[in-house]
mmCIF file of C-alpha atoms in Angstrom:
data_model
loop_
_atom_site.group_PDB
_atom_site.id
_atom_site.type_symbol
_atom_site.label_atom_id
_atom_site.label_comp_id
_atom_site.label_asym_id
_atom_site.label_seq_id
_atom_site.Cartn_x
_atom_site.Cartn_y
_atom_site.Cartn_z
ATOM 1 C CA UNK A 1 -30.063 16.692 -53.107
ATOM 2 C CA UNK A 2 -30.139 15.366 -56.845
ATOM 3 C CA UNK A 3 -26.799 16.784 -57.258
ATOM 4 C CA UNK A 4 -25.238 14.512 -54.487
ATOM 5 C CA UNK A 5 -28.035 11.690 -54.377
ATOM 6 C CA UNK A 6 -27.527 10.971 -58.201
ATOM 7 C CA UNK A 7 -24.400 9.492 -58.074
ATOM 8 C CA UNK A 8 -24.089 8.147 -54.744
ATOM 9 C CA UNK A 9 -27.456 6.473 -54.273
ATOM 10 C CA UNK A 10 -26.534 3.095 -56.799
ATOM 11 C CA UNK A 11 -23.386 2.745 -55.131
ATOM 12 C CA UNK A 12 -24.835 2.776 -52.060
ATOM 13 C CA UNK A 13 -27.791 0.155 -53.355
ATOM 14 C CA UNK A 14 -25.545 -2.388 -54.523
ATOM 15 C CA UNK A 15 -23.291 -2.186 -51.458
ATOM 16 C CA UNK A 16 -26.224 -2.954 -49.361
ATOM 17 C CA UNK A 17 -27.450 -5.712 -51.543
ATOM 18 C CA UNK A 18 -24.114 -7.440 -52.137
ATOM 19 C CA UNK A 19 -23.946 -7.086 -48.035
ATOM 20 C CA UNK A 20 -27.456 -8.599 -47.551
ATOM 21 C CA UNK A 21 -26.702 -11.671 -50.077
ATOM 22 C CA UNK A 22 -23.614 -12.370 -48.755
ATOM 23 C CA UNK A 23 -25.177 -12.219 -45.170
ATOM 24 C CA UNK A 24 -28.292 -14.548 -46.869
ATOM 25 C CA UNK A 25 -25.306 -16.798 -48.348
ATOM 26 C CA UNK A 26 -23.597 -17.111 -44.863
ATOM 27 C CA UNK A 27 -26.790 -18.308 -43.143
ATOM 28 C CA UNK A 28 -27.735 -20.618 -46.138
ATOM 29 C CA UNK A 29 -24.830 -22.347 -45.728
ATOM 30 C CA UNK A 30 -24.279 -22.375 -42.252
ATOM 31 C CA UNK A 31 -21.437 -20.386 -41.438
ATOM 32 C CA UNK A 32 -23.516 -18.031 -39.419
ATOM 33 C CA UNK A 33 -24.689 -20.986 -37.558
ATOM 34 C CA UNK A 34 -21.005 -22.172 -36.914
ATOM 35 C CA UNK A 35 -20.251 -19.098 -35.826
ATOM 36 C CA UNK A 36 -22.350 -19.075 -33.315
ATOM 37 C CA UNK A 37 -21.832 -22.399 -32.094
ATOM 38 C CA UNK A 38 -18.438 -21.385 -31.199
ATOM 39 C CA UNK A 39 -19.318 -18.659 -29.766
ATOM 40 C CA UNK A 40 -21.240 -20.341 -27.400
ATOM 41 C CA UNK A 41 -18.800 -22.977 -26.918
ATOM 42 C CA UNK A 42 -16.534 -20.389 -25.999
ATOM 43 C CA UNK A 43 -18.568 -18.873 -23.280
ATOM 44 C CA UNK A 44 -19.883 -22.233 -21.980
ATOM 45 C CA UNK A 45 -16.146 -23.437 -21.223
ATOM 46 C CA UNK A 46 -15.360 -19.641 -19.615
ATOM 47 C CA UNK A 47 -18.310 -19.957 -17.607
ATOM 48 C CA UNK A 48 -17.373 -23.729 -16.531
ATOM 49 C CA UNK A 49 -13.497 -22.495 -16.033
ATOM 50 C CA UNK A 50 -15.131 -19.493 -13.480
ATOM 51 C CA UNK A 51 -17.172 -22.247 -11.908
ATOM 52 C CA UNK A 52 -14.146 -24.514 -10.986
ATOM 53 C CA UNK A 53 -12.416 -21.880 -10.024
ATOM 54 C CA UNK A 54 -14.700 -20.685 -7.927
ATOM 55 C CA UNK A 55 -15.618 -24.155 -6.677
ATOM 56 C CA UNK A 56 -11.485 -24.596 -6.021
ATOM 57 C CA UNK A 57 -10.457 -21.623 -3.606
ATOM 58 C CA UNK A 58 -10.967 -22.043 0.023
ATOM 59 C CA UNK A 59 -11.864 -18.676 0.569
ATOM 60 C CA UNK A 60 -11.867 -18.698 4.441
ATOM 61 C CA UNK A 61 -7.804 -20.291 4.040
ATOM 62 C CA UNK A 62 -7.449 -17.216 1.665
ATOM 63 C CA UNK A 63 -9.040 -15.107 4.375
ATOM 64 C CA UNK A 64 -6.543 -16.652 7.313
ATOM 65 C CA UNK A 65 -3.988 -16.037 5.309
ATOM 66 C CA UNK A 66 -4.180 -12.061 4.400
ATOM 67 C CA UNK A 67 -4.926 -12.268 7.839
ATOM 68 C CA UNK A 68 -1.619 -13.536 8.661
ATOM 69 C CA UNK A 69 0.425 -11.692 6.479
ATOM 70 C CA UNK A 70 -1.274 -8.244 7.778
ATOM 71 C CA UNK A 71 -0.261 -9.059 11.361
ATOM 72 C CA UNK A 72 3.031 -9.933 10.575
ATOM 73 C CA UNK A 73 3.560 -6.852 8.339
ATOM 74 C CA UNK A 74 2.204 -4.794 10.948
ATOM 75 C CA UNK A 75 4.828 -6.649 13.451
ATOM 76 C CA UNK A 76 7.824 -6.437 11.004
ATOM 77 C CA UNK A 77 6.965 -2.298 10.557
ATOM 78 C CA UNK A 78 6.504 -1.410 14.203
ATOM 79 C CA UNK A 79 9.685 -3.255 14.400
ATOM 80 C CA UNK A 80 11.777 -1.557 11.899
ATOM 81 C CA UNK A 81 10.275 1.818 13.904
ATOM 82 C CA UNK A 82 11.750 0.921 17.114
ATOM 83 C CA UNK A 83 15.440 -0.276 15.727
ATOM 84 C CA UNK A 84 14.349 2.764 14.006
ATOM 85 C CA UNK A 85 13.833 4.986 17.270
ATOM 86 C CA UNK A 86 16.710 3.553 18.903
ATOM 87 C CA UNK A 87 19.252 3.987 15.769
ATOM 88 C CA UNK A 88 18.249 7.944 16.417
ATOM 89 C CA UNK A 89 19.098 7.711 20.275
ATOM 90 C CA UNK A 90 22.344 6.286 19.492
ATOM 91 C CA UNK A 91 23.063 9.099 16.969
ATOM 92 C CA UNK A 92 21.564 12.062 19.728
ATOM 93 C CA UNK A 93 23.780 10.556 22.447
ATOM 94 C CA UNK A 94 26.686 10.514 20.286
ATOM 95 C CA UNK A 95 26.202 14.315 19.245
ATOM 96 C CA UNK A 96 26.031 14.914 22.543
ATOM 97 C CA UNK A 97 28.672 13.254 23.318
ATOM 98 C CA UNK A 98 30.489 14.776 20.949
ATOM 99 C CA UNK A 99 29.168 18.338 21.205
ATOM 100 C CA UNK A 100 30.277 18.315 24.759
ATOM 101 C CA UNK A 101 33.822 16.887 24.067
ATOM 102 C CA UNK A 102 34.187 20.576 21.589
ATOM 103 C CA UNK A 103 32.771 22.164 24.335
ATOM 104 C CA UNK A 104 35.037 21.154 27.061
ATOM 105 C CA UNK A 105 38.168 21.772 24.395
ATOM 106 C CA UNK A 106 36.589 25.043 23.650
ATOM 107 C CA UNK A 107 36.487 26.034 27.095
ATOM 108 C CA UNK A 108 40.400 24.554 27.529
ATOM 109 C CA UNK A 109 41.295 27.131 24.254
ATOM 110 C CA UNK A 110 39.368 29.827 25.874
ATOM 111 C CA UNK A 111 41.432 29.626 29.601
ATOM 112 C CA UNK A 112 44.782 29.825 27.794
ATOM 113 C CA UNK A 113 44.093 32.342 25.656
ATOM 114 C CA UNK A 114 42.605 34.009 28.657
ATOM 115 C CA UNK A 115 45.523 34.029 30.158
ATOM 116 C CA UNK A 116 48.542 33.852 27.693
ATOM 117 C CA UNK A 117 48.723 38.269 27.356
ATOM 118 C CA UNK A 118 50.486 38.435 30.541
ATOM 119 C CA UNK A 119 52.744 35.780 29.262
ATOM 120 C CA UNK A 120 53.218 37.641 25.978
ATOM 121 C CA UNK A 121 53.919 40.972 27.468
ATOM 122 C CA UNK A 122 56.720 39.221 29.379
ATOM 123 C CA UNK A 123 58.680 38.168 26.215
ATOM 124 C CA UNK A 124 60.753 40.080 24.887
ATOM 125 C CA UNK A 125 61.497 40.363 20.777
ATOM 126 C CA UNK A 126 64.414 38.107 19.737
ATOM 127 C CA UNK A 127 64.520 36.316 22.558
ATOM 128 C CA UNK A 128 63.863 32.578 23.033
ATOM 129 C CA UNK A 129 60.498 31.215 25.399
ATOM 130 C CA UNK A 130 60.413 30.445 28.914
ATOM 131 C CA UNK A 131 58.428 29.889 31.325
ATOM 132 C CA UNK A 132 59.256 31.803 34.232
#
């Protein structure tokens, strides 16, 4: 304790008296007190600016108008889902559309192939095509 205590402890002392004179100073002179006059002039105008604020919003017009703007988003987004709905019925229907359009040429490949072996057996090597 001495060892660490000796030649910390008057350091320490006149810190904490230069502190507390300078602190004694401040108030003698009244820079404390200015200080805290505009401190409190500080939070007497916030308080007046939250007051007038306060005072100046129609809350109930505020009210109306989230109001508003909910229905109308809620109107504008069950909108978009039915152009939505309707933009994927236009693109079933044309797959279908479509996937029966293959199917019918698929079923057109399928008949002549079907029957083109008795039409190749009939032709002969070197010779030209006709129907006969």
């Amino acid at each position: 304790m001495n060892a660490l205590g000796t030649p910390t402890l008057p350091i320490l002392k006149d810190g904490v008296n230069q502190l507390a004179a300078a602190l004694s100073a401040a108030v003698s002179n009244g820079t404390v007190g200015k200080f805290g006059d505009a401190l409190a002039a500080a939070f007497k105008a916030a308080i007046e600016w939250g007051t007038r604020f306060v005072g100046a919003v129609d809350f109930e017009a505020v009210s109306v108008q989230l109001q508003t703007f909910a229905t109308n988003l809620s109107v504008t987004l069950d909108d978009l889902g039915a152009k939505a709905k309707n933009a994927g019925n236009v693109v079933q229907t044309a797959y279908g559309v479509m996937s029966a359009g293959g199917n019918t040429v698929l079923a057109g490949v399928y008949v002549l192939v079907r029957g083109s072996p008795a039409w190749f057996s009939r032709r002969r090597p070197g010779t030209r095509c006709t129907w006969t």
